[in-house]
Structure formats: structure tokens, C-alpha cells
PDB file of C-alpha atoms in Angstrom:
ATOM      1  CA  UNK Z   1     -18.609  -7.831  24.031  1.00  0.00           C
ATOM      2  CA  UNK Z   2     -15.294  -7.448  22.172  1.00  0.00           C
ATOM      3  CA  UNK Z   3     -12.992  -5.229  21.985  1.00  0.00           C
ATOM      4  CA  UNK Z   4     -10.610  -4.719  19.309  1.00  0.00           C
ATOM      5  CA  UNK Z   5      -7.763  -2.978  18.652  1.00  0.00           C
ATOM      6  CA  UNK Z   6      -6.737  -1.725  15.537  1.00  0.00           C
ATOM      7  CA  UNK Z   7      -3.284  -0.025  15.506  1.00  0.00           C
ATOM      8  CA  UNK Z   8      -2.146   1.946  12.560  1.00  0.00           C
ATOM      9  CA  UNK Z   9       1.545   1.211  11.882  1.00  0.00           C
ATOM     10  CA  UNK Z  10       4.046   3.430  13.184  1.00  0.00           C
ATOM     11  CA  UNK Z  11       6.332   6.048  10.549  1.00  0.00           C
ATOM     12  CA  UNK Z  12       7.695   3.871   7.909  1.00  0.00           C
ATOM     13  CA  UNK Z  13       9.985   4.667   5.193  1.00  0.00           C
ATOM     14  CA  UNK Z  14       8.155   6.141   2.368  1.00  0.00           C
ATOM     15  CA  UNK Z  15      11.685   6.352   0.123  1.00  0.00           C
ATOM     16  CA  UNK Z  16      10.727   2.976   0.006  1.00  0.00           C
ATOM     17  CA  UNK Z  17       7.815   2.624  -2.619  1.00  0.00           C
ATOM     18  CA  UNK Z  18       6.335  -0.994  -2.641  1.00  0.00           C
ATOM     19  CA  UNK Z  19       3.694  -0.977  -0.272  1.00  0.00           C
ATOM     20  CA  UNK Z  20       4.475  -4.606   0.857  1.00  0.00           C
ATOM     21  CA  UNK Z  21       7.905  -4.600   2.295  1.00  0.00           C
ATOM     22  CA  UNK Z  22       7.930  -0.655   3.043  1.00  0.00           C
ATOM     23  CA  UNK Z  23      10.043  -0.983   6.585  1.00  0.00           C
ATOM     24  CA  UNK Z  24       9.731   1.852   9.579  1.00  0.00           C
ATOM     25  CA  UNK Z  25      12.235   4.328  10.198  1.00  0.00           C
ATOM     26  CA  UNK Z  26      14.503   4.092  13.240  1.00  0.00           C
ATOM     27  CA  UNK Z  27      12.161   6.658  15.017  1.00  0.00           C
ATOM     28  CA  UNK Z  28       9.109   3.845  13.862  1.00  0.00           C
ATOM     29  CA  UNK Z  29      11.465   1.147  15.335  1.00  0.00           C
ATOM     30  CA  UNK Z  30      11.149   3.383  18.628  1.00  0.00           C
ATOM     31  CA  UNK Z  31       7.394   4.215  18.868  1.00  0.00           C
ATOM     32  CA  UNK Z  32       6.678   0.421  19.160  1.00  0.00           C
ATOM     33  CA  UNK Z  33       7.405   0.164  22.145  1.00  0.00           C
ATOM     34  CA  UNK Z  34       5.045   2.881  23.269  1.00  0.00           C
ATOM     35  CA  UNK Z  35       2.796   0.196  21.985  1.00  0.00           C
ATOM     36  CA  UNK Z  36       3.469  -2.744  23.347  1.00  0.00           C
ATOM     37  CA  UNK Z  37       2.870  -0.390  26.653  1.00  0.00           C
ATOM     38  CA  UNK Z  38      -0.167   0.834  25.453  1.00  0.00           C
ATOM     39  CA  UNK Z  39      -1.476  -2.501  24.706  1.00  0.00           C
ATOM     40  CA  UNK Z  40       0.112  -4.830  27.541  1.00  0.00           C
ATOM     41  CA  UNK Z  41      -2.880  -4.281  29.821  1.00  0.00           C
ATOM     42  CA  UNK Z  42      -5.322  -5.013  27.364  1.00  0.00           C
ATOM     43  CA  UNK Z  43      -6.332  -8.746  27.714  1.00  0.00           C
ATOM     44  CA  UNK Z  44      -5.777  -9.193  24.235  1.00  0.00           C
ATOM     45  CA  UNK Z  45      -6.140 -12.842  23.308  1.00  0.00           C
ATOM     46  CA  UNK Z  46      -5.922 -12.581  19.335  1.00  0.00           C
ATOM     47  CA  UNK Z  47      -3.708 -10.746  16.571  1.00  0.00           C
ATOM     48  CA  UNK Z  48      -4.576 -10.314  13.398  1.00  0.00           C
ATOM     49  CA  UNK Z  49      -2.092  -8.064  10.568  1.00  0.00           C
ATOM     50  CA  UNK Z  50      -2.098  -6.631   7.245  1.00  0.00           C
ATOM     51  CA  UNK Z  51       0.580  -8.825   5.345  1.00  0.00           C
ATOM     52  CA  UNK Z  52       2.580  -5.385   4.888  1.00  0.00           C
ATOM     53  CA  UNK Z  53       5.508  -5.280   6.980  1.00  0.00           C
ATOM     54  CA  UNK Z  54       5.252  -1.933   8.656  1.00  0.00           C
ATOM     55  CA  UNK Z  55       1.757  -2.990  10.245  1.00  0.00           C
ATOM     56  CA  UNK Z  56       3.272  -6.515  11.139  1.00  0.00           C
ATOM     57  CA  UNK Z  57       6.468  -4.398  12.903  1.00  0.00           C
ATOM     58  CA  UNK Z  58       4.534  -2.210  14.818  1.00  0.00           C
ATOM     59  CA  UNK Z  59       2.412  -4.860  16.330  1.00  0.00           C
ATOM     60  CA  UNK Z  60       5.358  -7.580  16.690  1.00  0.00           C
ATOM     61  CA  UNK Z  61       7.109  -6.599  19.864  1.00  0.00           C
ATOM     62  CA  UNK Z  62       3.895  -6.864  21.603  1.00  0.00           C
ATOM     63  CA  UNK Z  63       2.984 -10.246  20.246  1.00  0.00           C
ATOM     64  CA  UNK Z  64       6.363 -11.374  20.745  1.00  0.00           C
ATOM     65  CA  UNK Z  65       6.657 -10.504  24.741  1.00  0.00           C
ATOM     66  CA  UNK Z  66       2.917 -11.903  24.737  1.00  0.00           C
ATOM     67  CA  UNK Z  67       3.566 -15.211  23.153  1.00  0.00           C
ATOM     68  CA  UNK Z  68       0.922 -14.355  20.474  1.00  0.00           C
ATOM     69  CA  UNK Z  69       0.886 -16.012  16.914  1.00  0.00           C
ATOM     70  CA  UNK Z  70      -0.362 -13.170  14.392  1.00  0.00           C
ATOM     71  CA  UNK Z  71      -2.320 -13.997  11.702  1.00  0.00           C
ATOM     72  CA  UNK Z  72      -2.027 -12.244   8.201  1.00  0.00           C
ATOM     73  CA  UNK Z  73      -4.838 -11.627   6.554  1.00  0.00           C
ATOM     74  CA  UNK Z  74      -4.361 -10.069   3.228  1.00  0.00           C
ATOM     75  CA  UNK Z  75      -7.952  -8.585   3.186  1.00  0.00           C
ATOM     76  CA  UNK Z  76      -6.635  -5.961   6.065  1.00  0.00           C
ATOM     77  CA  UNK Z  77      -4.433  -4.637   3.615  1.00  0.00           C
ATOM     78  CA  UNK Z  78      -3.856  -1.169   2.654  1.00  0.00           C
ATOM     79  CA  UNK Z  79      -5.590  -0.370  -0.478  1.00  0.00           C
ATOM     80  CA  UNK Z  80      -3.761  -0.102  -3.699  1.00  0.00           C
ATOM     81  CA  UNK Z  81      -3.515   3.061  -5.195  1.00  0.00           C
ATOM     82  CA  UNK Z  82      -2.311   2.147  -8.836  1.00  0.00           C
ATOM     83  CA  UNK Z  83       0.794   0.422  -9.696  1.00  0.00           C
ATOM     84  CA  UNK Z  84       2.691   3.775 -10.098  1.00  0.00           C
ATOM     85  CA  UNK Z  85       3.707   5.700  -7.454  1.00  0.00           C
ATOM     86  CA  UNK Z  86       1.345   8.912  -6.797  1.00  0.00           C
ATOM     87  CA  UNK Z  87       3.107  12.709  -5.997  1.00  0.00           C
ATOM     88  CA  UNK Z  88       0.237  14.677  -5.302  1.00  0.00           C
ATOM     89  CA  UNK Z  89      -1.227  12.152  -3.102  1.00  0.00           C
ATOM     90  CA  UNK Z  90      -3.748  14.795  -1.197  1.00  0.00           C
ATOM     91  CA  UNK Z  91      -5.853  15.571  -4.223  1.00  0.00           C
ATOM     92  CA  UNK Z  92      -6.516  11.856  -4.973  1.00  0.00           C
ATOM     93  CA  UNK Z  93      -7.120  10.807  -1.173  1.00  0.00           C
ATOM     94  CA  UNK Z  94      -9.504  13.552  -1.558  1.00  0.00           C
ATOM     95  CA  UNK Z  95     -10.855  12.776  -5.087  1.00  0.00           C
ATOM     96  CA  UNK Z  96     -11.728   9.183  -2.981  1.00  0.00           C
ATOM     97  CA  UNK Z  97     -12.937  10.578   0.159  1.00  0.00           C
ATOM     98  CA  UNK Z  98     -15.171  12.560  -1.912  1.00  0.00           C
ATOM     99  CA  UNK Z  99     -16.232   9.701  -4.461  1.00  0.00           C
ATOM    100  CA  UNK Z 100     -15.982   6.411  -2.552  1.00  0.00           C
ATOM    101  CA  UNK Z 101     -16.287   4.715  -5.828  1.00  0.00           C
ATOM    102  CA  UNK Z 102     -13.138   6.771  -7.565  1.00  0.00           C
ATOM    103  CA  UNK Z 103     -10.570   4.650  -8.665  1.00  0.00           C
ATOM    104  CA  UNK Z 104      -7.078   4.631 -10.816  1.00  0.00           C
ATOM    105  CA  UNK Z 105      -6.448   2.314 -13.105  1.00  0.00           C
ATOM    106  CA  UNK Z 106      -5.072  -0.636 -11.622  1.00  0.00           C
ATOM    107  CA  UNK Z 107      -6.459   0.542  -8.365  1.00  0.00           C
ATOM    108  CA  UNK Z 108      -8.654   0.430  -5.384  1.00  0.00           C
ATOM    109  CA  UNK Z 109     -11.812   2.942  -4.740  1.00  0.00           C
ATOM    110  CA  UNK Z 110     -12.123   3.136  -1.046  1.00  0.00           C
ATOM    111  CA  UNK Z 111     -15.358   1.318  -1.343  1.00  0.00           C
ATOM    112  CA  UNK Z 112     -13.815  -1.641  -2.936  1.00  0.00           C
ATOM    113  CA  UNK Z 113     -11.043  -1.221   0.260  1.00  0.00           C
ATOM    114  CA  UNK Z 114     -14.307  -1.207   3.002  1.00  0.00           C
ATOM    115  CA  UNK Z 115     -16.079  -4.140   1.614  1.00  0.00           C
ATOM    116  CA  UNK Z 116     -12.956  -6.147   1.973  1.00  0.00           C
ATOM    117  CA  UNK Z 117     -11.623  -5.134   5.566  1.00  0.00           C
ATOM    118  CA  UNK Z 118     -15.230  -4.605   6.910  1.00  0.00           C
ATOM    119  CA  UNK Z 119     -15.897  -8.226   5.981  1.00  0.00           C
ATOM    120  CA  UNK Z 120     -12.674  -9.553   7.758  1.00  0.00           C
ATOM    121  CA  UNK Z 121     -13.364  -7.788  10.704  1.00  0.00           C
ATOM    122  CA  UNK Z 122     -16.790  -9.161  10.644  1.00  0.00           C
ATOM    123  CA  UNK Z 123     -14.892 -12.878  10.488  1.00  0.00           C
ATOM    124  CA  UNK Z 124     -13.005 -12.069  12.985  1.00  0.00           C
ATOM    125  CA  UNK Z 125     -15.628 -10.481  15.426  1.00  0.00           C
ATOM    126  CA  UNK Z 126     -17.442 -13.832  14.491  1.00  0.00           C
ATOM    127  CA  UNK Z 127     -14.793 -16.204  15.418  1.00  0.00           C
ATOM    128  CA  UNK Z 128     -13.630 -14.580  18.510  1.00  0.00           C
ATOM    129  CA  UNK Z 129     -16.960 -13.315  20.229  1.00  0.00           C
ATOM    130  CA  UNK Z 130     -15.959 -11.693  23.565  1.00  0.00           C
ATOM    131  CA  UNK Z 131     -12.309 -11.562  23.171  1.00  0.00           C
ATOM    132  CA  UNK Z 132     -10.028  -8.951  22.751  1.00  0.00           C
ATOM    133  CA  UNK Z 133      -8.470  -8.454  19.307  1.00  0.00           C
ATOM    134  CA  UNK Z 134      -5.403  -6.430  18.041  1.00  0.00           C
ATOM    135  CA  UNK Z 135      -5.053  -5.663  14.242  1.00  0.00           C
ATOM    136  CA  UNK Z 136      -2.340  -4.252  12.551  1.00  0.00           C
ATOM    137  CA  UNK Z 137      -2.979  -2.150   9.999  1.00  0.00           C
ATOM    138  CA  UNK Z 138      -3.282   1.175   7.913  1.00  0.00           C
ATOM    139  CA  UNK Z 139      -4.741   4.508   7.867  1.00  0.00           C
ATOM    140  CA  UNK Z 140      -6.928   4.641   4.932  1.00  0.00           C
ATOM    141  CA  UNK Z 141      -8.244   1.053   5.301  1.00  0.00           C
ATOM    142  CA  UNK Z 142      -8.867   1.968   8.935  1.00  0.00           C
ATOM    143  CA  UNK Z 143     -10.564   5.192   8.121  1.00  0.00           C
ATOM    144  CA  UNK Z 144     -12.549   3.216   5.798  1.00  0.00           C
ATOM    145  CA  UNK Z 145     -13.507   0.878   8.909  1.00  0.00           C
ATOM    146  CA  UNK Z 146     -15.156   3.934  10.896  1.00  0.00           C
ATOM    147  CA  UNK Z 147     -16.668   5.470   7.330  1.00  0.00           C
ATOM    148  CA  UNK Z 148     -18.843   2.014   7.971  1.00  0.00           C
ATOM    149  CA  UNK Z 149     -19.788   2.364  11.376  1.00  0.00           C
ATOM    150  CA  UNK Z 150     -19.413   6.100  11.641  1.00  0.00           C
ATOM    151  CA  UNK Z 151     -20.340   8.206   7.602  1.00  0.00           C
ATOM    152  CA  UNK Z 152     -19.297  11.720   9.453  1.00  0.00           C
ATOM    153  CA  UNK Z 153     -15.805   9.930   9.233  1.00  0.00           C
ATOM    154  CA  UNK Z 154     -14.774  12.178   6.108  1.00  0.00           C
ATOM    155  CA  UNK Z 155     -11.657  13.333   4.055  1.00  0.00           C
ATOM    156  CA  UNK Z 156     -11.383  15.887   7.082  1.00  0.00           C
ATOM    157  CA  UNK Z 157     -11.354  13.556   9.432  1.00  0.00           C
ATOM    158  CA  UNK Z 158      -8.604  11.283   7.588  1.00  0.00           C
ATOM    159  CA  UNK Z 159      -6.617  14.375   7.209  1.00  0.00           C
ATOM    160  CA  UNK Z 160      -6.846  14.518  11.189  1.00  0.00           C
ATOM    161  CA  UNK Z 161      -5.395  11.192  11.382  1.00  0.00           C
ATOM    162  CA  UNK Z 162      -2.976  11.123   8.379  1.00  0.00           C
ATOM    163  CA  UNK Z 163       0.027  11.815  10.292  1.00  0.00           C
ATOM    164  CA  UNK Z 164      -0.867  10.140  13.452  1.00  0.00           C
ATOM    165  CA  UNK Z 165       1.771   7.266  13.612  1.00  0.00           C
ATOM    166  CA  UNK Z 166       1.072   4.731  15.469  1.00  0.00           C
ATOM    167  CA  UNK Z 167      -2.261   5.528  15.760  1.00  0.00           C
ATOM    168  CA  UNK Z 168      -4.667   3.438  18.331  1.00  0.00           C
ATOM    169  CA  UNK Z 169      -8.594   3.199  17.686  1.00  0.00           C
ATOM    170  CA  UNK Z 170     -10.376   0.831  19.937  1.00  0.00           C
ATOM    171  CA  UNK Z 171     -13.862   0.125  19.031  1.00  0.00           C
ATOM    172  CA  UNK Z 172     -16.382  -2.092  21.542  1.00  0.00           C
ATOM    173  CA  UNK Z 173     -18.687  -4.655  19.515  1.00  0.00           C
ATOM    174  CA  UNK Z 174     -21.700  -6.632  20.329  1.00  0.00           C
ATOM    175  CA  UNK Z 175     -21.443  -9.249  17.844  1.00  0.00           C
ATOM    176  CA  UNK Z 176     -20.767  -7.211  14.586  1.00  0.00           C
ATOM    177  CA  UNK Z 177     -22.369  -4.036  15.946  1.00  0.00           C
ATOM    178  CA  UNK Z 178     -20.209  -1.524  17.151  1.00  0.00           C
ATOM    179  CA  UNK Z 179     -21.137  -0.459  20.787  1.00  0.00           C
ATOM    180  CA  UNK Z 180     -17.895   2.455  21.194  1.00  0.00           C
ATOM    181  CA  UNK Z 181     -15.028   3.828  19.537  1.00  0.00           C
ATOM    182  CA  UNK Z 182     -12.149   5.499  21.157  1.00  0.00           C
ATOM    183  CA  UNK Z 183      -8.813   6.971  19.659  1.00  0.00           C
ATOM    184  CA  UNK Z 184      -5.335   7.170  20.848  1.00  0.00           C
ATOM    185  CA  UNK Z 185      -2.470   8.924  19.855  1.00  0.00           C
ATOM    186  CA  UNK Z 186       1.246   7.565  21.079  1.00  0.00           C
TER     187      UNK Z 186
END
């Protein structure tokens, strides 16, 4: 079995609009920690990240104090809404929740973001059979990730999780099927 990880990143910045180099806030800077003592215990051998630096951050004092190289892999990004910044962000997360295949122009449909992370973690699961994984990353493509396994994962439920920052899931695999799935909240 493996177990991975997957920690959504901590409270970043959002007067900062490019989705790559979008930083935490102080109070981000400060939750983790409560990470790096969530995870500590863990076993983890492997760390995989978004390339955006909030998910990297939030992940990096663990890997640092565990002497673990983290890979980027730009599939495990978040996906891309347009290339304008969107105001009334609810009503499209919900236009996409509703419609996997709804898109803007220039952007992502949350189907498009599932293929893309689902098949990286399948990679990874694949590489590292019976190891124990952290991954750095987001909340929609992590929603997306438990849409696969789990379709009662809904809008509602992403609304659940939208302000959970950091957020921990840990989900138990048996090759690429997943066995369990347990949240966390910091």
C-alpha cells in the first residue's frame, strides 16, 4: 500500500494575481509549521509539488528538516482559469462543478484539470509502490482528485474545503486504486 499525502497550500496572497509566483501571507508563513508537525511522523519517503510557489512553501520546511528533494511536476498544477483575473469567482467554480467540461476562453474545464493530475498521481503511485508520498498542491485540482475516486465530491463539497488552508487529505492506494481517504484540517 501507499499512502499519500496531498497538502493544499496554506493562505497565500491573493493581491497577488499570477497564479505562479502568488507567495503566502505572514499568517501562511506560520501555518507551515503546523505542517511539518503534522507530517513529521509520516514515513514519507517522496515529495512531489505543483511548480506554484505557495504549494512549494507550504511543503518546504518539512522537506527541508527531512532532507527531501521535491520534485515539480507541472501537471499538479492548479488549473487555469483564463488569463484575466475572475471577481465573481463562486458562480464560475460553480458553473464548473456543475459542467465539468465548462471552460473560459484561454482556460481549463475541471475535466481537462483531472485528466492531467489524476494521471501524475497515477505515475507517481506507479513509481513509488508502497511508499509514502507528500504532494503539494491546490484546492480545485485536489477536489478534482477525489471527484475521480469519490463523484459525491461536488461544488458543495469544494465549498466545504475552499477556505481550509493548509488543508491535509491522505488517501491509502493499492496500486492506483484508492483503498481510504481521510481529511485534516490545521
Amino acid at each position: 500500500m501507499s499512502k499519500v499525502y496531498f497538502v493544499r497550500h496554506a493562505l497565500p496572497d491573493f493581491n497577488v494575481h499570477d497564479d505562479l509566483v502568488r507567495p503566502l501571507t505572514e499568517d501562511g508563513v506560520k501555518s507551515t509549521y503546523k505542517v511539518t508537525d503534522f507530517l513529521q511522523d509520516k514515513k514519507i519517503t517522496k515529495a512531489y509539488c505543483s511548480p506554484y510557489k505557495r504549494s512549494l512553501d507550504t511543503i518546504l520546511d518539512f522537506t527541508n528538516k527531512n532532507c527531501l528533494e521535491v520534485l515539480i511536476i507541472d501537471d499538479l498544477r492548479e488549473r487555469k482559469i483564463s488569463n484575466s483575473w475572475i471577481e465573481d469567482f463562486h458562480t464560475f467554480a460553480r458553473n464548473q462543478w456543475e459542467d465539468f467540461n465548462f471552460k473560459l476562453s484561454e482556460g481549463e474545464s475541471l475535466k481537462e484539470v483531472q485528466n492531467r493530475n489524476v494521471q501524475a498521481l497515477h505515475s507517481i503511485l506507479e513509481k513509488h509502490p508502497e511508499e509514502n508520498i507528500v504532494i503539494g498542491t491546490h484546492g480545485t485540482a485536489l477536489g478534482t482528485i477525489i471527484n475521480y475516486y469519490d463523484k459525491s465530491f461536488d461544488y458543495n463539497s469544494f465549498l466545504r474545503i475552499i477556505d481550509l488552508m493548509p488543508f491535509i487529505v491522505c488517501m491509502e492506494f493499492e496500486g492506483i486504486s484508492l483503498v481510504s481517504l481521510e481529511e485534516f484540517v490545521l
